[in-house]
Coordinates of C-alpha atoms and ligand atoms in Angstrom, one line a residue:
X6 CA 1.2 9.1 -31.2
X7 CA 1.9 11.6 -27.7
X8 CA -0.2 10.4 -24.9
X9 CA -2.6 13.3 -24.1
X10 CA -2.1 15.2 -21.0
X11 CA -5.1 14.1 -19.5
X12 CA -8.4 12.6 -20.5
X13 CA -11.7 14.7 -20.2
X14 CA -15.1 12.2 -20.2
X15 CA -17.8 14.6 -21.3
X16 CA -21.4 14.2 -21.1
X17 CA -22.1 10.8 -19.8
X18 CA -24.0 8.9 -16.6
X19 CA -21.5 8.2 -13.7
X20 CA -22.7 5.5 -12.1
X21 CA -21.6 4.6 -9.0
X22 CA -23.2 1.8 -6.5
X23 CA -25.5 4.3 -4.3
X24 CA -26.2 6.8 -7.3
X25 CA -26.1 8.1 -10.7
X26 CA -25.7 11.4 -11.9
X27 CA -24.7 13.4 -15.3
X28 CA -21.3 14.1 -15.1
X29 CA -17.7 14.9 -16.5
X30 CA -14.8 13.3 -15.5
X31 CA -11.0 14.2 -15.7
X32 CA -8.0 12.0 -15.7
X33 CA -4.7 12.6 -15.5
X34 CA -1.4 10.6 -14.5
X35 CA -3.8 7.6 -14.0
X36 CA -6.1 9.3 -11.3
X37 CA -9.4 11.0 -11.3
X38 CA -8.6 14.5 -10.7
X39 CA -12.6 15.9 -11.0
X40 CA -16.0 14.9 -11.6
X41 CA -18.6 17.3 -11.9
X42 CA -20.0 19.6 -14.7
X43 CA -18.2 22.7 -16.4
X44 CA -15.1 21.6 -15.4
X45 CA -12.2 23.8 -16.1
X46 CA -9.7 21.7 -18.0
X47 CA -6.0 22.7 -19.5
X48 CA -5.2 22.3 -23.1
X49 CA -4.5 19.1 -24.9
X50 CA -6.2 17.1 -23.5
X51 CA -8.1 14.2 -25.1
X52 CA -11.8 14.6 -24.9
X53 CA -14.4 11.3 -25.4
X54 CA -18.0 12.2 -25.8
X55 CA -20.1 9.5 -23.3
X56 CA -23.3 11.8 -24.3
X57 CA -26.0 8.9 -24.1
X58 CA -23.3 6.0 -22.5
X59 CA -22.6 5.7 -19.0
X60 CA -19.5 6.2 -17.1
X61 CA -18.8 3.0 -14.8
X62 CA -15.8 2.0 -13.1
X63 CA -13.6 -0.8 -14.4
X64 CA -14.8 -4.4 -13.6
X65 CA -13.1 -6.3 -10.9
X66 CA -12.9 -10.1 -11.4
X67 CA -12.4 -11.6 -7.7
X68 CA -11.9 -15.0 -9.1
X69 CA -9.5 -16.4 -11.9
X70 CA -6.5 -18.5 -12.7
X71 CA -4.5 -17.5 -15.0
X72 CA -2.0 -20.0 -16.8
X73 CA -2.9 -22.2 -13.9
X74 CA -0.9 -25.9 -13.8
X75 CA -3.6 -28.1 -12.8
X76 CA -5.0 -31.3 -13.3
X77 CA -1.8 -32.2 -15.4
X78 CA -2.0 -29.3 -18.0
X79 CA -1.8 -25.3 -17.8
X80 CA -4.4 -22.8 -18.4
X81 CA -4.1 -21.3 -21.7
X82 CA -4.9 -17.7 -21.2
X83 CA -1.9 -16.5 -19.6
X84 CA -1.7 -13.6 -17.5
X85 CA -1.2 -11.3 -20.5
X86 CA -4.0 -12.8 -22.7
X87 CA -5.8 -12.9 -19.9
X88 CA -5.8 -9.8 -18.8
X89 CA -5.4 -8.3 -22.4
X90 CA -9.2 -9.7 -22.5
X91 CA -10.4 -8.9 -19.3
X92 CA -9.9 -4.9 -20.7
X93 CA -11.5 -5.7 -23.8
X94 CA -14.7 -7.1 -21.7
X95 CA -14.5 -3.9 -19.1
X96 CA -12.9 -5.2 -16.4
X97 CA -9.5 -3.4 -15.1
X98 CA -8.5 -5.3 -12.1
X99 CA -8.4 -9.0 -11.5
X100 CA -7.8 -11.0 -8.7
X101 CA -5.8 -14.0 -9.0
X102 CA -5.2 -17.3 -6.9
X103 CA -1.3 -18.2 -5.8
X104 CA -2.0 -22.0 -5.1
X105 CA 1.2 -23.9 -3.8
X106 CA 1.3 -27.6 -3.8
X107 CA 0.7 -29.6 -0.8
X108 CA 3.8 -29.5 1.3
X109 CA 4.9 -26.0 0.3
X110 CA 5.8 -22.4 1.2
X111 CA 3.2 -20.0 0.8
X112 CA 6.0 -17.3 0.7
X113 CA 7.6 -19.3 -2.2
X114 CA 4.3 -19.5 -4.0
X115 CA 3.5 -16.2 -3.9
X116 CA 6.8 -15.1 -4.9
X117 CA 6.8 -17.1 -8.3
X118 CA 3.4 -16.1 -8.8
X119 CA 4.3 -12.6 -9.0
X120 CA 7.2 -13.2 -11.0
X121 CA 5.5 -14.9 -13.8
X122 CA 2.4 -12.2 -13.3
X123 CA 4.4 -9.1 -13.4
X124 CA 5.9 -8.8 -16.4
X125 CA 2.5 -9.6 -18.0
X126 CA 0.0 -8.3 -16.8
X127 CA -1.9 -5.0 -19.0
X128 CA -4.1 -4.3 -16.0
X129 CA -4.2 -4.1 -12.0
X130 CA -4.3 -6.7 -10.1
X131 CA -4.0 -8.7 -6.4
X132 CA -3.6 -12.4 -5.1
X133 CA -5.3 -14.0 -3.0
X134 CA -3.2 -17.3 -1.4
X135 CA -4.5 -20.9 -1.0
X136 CA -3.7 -23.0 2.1
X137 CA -3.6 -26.4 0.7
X138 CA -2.0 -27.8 3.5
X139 CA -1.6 -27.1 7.9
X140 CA 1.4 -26.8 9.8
X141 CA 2.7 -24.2 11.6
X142 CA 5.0 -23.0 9.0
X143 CA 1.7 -22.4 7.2
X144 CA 0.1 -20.3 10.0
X145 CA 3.3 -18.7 9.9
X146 CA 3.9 -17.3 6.3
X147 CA -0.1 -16.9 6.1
X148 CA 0.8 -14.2 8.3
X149 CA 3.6 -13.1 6.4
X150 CA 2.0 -12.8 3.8
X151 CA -0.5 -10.8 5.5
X152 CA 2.2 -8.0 6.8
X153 CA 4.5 -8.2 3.9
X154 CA 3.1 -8.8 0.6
X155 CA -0.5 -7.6 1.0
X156 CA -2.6 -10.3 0.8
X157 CA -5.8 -10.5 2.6
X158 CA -7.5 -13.5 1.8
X159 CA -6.5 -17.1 1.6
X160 CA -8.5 -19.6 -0.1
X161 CA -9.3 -22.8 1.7
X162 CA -10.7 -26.2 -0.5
X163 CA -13.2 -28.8 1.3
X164 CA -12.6 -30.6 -2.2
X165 CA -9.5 -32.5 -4.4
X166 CA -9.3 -35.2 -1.6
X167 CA -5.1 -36.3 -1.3
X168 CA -4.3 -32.7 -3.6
X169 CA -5.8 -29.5 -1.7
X170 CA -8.1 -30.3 0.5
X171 CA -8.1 -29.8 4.4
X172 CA -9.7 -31.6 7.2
X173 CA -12.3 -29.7 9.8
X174 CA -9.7 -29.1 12.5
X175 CA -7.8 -27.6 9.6
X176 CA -10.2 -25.4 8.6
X177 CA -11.0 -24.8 11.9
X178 CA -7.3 -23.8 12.6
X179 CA -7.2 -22.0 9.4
X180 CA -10.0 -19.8 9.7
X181 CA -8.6 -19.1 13.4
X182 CA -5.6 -17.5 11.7
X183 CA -7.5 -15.7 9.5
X184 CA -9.3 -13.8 12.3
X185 CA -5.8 -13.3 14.0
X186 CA -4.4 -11.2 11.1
X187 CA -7.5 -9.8 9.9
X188 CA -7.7 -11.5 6.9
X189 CA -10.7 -13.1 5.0
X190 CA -11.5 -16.8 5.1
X191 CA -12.5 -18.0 1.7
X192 CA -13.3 -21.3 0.7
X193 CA -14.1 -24.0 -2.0
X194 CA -17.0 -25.3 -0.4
X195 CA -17.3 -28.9 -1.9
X196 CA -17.3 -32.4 0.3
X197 CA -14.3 -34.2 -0.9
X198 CA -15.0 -37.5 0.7
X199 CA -18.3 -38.0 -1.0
X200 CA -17.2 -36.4 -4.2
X201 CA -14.2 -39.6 -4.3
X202 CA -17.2 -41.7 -3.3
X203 CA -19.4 -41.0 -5.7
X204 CA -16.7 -40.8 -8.3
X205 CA -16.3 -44.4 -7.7
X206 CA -19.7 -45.1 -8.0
X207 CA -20.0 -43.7 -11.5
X208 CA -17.3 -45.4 -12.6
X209 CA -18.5 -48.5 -11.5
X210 CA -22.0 -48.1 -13.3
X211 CA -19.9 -46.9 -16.9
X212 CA -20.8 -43.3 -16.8
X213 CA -17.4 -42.4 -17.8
X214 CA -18.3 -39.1 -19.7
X215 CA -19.0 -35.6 -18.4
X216 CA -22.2 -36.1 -17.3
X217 CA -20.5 -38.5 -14.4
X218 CA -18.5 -35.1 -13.2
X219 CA -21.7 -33.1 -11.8
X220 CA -23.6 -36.8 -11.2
X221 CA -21.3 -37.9 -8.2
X222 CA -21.2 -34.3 -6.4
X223 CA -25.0 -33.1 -6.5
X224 CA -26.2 -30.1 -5.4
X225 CA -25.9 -31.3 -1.4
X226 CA -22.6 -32.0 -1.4
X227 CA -22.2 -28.5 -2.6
X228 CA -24.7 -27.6 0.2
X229 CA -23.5 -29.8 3.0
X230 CA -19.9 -28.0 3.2
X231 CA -21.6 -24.6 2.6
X232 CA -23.5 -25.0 5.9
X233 CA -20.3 -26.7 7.2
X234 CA -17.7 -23.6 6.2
X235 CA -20.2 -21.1 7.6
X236 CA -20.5 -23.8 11.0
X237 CA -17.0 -23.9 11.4
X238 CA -16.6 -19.5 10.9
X239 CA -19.1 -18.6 13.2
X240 CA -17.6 -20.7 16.0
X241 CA -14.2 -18.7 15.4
X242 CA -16.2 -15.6 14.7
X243 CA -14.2 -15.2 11.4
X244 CA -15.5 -13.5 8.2
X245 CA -16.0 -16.0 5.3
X246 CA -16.4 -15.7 1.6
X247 CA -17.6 -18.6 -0.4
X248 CA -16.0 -18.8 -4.1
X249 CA -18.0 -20.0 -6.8
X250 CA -21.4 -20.6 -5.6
X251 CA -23.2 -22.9 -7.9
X252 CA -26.1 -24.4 -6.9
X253 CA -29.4 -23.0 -5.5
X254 CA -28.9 -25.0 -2.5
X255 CA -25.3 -23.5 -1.4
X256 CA -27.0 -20.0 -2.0
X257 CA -30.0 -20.6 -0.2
X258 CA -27.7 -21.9 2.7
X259 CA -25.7 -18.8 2.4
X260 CA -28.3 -16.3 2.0
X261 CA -30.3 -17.7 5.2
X262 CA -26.5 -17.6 6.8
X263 CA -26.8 -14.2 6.2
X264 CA -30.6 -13.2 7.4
X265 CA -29.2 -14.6 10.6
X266 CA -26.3 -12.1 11.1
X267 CA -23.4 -14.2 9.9
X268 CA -20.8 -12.4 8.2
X269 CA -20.6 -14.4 5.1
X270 CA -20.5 -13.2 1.7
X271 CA -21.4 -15.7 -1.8
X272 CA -19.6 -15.0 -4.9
X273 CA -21.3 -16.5 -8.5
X274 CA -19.7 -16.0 -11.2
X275 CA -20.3 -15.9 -14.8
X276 CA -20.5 -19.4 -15.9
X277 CA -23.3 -20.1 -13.2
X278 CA -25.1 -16.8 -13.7
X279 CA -24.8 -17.0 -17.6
X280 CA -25.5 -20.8 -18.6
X281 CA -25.8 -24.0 -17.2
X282 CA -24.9 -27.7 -16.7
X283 CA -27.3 -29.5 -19.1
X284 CA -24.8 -28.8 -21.7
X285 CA -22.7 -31.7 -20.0
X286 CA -25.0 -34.3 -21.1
X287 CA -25.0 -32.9 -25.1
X288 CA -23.9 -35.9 -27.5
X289 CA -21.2 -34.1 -28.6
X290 CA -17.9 -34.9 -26.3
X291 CA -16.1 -32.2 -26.5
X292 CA -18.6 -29.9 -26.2
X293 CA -19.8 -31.5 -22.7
X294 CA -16.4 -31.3 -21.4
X295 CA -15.9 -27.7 -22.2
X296 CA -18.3 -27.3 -19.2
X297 CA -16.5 -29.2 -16.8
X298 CA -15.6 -27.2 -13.5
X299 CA -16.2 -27.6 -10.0
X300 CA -18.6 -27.1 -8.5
X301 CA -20.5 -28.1 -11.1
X302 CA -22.7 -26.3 -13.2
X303 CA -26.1 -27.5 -12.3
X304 CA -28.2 -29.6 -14.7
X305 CA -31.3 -27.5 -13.2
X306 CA -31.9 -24.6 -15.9
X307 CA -33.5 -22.5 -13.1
X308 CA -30.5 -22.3 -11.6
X309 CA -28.4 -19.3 -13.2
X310 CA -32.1 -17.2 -12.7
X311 CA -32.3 -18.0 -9.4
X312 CA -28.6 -17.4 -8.5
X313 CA -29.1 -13.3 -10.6
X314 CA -32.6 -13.2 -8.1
X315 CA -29.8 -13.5 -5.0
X316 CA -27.5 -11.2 -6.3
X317 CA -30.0 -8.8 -7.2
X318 CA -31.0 -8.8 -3.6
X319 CA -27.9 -8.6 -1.8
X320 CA -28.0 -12.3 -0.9
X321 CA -25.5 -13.1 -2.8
X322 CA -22.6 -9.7 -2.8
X323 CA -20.3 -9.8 -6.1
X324 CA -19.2 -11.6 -8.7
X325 CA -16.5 -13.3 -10.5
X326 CA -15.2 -16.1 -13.5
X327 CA -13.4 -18.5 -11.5
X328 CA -11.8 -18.0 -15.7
X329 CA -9.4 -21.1 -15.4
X330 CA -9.1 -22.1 -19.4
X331 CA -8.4 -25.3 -21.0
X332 CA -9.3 -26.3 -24.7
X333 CA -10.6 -29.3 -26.0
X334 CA -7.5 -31.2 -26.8
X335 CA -6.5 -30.7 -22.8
X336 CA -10.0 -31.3 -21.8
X337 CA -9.4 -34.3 -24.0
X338 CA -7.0 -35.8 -21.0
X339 CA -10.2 -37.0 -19.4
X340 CA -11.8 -38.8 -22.5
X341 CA -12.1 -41.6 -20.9
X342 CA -12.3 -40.8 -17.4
X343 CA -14.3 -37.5 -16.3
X344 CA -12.5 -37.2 -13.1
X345 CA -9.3 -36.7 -15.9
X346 CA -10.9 -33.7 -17.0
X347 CA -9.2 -30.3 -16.5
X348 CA -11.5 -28.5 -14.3
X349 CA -12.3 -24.6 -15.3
X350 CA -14.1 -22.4 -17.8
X351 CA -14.2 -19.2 -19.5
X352 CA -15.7 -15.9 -18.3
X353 CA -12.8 -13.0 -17.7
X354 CA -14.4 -11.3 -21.0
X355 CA -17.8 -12.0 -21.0
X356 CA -18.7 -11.6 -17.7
X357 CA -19.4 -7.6 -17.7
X358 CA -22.1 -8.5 -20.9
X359 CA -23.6 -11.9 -19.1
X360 CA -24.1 -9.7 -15.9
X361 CA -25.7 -6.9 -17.9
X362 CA -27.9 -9.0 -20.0
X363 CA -28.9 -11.4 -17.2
X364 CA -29.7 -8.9 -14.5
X365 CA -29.6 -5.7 -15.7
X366 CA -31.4 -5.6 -19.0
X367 CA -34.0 -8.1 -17.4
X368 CA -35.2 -6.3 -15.1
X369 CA -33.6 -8.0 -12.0
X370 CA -31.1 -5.1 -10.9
X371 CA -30.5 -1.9 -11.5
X372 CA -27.8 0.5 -13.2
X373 CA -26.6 0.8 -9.6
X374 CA -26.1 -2.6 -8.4
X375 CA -24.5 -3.9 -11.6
X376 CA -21.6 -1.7 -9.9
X377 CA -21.9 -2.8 -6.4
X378 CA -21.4 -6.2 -7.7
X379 CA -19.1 -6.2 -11.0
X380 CA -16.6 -3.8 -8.6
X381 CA -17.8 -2.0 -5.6
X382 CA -18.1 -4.6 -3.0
X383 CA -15.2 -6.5 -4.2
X384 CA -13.4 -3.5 -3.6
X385 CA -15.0 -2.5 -0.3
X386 CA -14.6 -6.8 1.0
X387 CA -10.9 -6.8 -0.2
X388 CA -10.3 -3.0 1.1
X389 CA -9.2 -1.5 -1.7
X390 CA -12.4 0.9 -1.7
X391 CA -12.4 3.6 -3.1
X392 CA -9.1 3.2 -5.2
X393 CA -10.9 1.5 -7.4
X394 CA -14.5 0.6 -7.5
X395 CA -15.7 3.9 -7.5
X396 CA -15.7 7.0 -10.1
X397 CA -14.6 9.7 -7.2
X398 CA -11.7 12.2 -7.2
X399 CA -8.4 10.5 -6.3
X400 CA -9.8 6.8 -7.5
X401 CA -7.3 5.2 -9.7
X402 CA -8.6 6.3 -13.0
X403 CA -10.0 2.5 -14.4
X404 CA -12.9 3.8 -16.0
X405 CA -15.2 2.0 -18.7
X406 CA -17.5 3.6 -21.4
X407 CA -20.2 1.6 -21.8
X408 CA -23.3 1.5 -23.9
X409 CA -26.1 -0.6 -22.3
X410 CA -28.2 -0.6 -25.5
X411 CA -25.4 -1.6 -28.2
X412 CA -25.8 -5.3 -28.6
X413 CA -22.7 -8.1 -29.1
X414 CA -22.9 -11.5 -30.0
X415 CA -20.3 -13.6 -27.9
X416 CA -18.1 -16.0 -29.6
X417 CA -15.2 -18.0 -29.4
X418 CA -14.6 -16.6 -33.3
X419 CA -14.2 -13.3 -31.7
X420 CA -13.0 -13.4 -28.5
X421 CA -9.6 -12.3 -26.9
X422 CA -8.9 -15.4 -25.1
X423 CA -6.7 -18.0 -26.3
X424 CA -9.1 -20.9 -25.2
X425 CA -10.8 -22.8 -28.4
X426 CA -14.4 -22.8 -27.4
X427 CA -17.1 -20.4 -25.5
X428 CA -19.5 -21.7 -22.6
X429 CA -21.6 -18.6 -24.0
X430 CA -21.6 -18.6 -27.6
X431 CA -23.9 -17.0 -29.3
X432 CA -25.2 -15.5 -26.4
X433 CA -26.6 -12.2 -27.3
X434 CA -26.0 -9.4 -25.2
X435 CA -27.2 -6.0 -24.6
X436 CA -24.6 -4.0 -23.1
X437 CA -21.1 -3.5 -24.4
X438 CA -17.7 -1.8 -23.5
X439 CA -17.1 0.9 -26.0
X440 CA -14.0 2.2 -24.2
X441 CA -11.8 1.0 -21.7
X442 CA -9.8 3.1 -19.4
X443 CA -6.7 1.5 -17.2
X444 CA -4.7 3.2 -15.0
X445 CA -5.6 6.6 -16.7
X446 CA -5.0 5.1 -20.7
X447 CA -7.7 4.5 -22.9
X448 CA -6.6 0.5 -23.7
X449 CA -9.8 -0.4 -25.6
X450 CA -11.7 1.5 -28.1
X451 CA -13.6 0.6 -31.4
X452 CA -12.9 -2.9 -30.8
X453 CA -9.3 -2.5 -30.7
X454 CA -6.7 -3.3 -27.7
X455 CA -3.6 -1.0 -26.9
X456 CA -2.1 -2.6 -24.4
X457 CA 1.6 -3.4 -23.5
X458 CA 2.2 -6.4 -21.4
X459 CA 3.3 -5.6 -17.7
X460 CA 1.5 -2.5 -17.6
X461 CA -0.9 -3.6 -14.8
X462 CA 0.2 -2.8 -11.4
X463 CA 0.2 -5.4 -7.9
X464 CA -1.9 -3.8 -5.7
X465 CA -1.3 -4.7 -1.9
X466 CA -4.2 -4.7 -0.2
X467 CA -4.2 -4.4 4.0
X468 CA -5.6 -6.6 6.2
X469 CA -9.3 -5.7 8.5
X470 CA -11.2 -4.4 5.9
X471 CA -13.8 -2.5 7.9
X472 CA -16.9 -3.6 5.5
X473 CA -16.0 -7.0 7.0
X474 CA -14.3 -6.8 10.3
X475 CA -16.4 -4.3 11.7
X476 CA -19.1 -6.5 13.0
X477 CA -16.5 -8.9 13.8
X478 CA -14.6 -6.6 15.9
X479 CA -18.1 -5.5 17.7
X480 CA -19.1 -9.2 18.4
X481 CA -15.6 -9.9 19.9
X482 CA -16.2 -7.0 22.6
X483 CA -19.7 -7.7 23.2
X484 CA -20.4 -11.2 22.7
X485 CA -17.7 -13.6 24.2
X486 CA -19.5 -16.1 26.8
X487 CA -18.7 -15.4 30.4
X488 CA -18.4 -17.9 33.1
X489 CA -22.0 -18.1 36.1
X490 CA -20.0 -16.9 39.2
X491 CA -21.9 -18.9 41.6
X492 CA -20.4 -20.5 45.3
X493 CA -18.4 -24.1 44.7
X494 CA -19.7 -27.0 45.4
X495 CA -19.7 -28.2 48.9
X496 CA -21.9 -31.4 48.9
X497 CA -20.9 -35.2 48.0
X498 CA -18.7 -36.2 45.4
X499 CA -18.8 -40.2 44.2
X500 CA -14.9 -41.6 44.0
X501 CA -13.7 -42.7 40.7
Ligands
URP13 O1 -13.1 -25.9 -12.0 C1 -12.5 -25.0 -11.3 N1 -13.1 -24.3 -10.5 N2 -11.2 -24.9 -11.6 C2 -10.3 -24.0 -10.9 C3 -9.9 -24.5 -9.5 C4 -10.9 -24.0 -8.5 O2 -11.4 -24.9 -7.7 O3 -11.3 -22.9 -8.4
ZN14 ZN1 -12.4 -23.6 -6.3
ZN15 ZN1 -24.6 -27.3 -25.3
ZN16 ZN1 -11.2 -21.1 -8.8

């Protein structure tokens, strides 16, 4: 069938992060050309009746890993499954993780990443980049990245002692260079050492099963290098972003972090605002592995609650899946041995619904911050605001229809993803995509994807983002320590 000239959204909400108003919108050649009422519009175009739905823009995943090699297998949901089912849960734009191997080029890294992504991927999407390893090559290409491939973020892990991890004076250096080229310091906020410690110990007392995984790297240690990332930016005055934020006690160090002017920003995602870890100690093997990721999900059932109270109230800013998929027969490497099991969950689909049901239909947030943190403040932190994460004239035109009353059931029976299982099945939610918009097609509608792989587009993203380097660039002016000037010393000095 001929594409339509354009696309005319009639009669729905637009909700953006700091409003929500009755509107029309108009697409055309992937933009938004007009939103307001009684719009004139040309002839054939396709018009989609949103009376009683409202008009949001596309989701923005901050965190996944798409066909991933880790842990000794690959994540199944490639970047065309993967993204095939991010549009079929409303989000348009996902932002991925080029992770080299100790030793490395970052340049090489990202390079391959984008040549595997590329030709896959059905909607829009960036990288962040991983320092897994110091050296001056490293601070090099990090900011080579930066100039030429439009990155402005790099991921640094506390955790995988001997495989990622970096030391405090790398961090330290790392986060340095960040502030340098204007980037974003993110980080995997995990102790390493004690996690390899407290692996050991389980071992030792025959807790081999997944239960052992979240028992030998409790909340603290989740904690402890939260406090410790934040320590370590402040003294470099650089902007930092924790991934992944699982615990209450990582969230309450980063929310105080942030009632004392730091510039730090906490991202939970889907598995920890949508379920939790007691399903690790369930009878049932494989099911308990299926929930393996780190940081953990926390035995503590309060937890996802609390976590949706933080987010509600800016403590906590936006949100993604950390969607890093293995099924049971790879989670199986680790039958033995939980520190064998693949790390990662699902969440690129369901996260849109969880984040509804959980904080929106609860009561917790409103229409309005659903936005904020599903895609405006990603967009705004990674600077890419307001081509997307915003329904405005001239935004990229990734729109979603959705109907926060229609109801969905979420299961691994019906999903998109190629992964075998569901760390939310069953879960009902209110709150479903009815159509999805990318880059000015509709891609999703009635429960059916048309979608051609390598459709999506890299978006290059430049570095100081003014939502985050603003107050950085301030406290660099006004706030660097000054020498007393007083008369030298003139009285005795011992000798040596
Ligand atoms: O379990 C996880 N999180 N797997 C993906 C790698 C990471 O640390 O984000
Ligand atoms: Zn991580
Ligand atoms: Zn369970
Ligand atoms: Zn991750």
């Amino acid at each position: 069938m001929e594409e339509p000239r354009g696309i005319l959204i009639k009669g729905g909400k637009v909700v953006n992060e700091d409003c929500s108003v009755i509107s029309d919108v108009y697409i055309e050649n992937g933009k938004i050309v007009e939103v307001g009422l009684n719009l004139q519009i040309p002839g054939g175009v396709r018009v989609i009746d949103a009376t009683g739905k409202l008009v949001i823009p596309g989701g923005i995943d901050t965190h996944t890993h798409m066909e991933l090699a880790f842990m000794g297998t690959k994540a199944v949901d490639d970047f065309y499954i993967g993204t095939k089912a991010a549009l079929a849960g409303g989000t348009t734009m996902i932002l991925d993780f080029v992770i080299p191997q100790r030793g490395k080029s970052l340049l090489e890294a990202y390079d391959s990443w984008r040549q595997t992504a590329d030709p896959k991927v059905c909607c829009d999407y960036s990288l962040h980049v991983a320092v897994t390893w110091w050296s001056d090559q490293v601070k090099k290409e990090m900011q080579k990245v930066t100039k030429e491939r439009g990155v402005n973020s790099f991921k640094m892990f506390m955790a995988y002692k001997n495989v990622f991890m970096l030391e405090d004076s790398e961090l330290y250096a790392a986060f340095s260079q960040c502030k340098e080229i204007g980037a974003i310091a993110q980080v995997h906020a995990e102790n390493g050492d004690l996690i390899a410690e407290g692996a050991k110990k389980m071992l030792s007392l025959g807790i081999t099963g997944p239960e052992g995984h979240e028992l030998c790297r409790p909340e603290e240690v989740e904690a402890e290098a939260t406090q410790r990332a934040i320590t370590i930016a402040h003294a470099v005055n650089c902007p930092l972003y924790v991934v992944h934020v699982m615990s209450k006690s990582a969230a309450k160090v980063v929310s105080n972090a942030r009632r004392e002017g730091r510039v730090v920003f906490g991202e939970p995602i889907a598995a920890g605002l949508g379920t939790d870890g007691t399903h690790c100690w369930h009878k049932d093997w494989g099911h308990a592995a299926g929930f393996v990721m780190g940081p953990p999900l926390r035995p503590d059932p309060s937890t996802p609650g609390y976590l949706m109270d933080l987010l509600a109230n800016d403590d906590l800013s936006v949100t993604g899946t950390d969607n890093c998929t293995f099924s049971v027969c790879q989670k199986a490497l680790g039958k033995d041995d939980f520190t064998k099991i693949p790390n990662g969950v699902n969440g690129v689909e369901d996260r849109m619904s969880v984040i509804w049901e959980k904080g929106v239909h609860s009561g917790k947030m409103d229409e309005n911050r659903f936005v904020a943190v599903t895609s405006s403040n990603a967009a705004k932190i990674f600077n890419f605001y307001p081509q997307k994460g915003r329904i405005a004239k001239n935004s990229d035109a990734d729109v979603v229809v959705w109907d926060p009353k229609m109801k969905r059931k979420i299961s691994a029976k019906t999903h998109h993803q190629a992964v075998d299982y569901n760390i939310f099945e069953g879960m009902e939610c209110h709150g479903v995509t009815v159509i999805t918009i990318s880059r000015g097609k509709v891609v999703y509608e009635d429960g059916q994807l048309k979608v051609s792989p390598g459709s999506g587009r890299f978006i290059p993203r430049k570095p100081f983002s003014e939502f985050v380097y603003k107050r950085i660039k301030q406290r660099d002016q006004v706030g660097t320590p000054t020498a007393v000037i007083r008369e030298p010393y003139k009285g005795e000095v011992i000798s040596l």
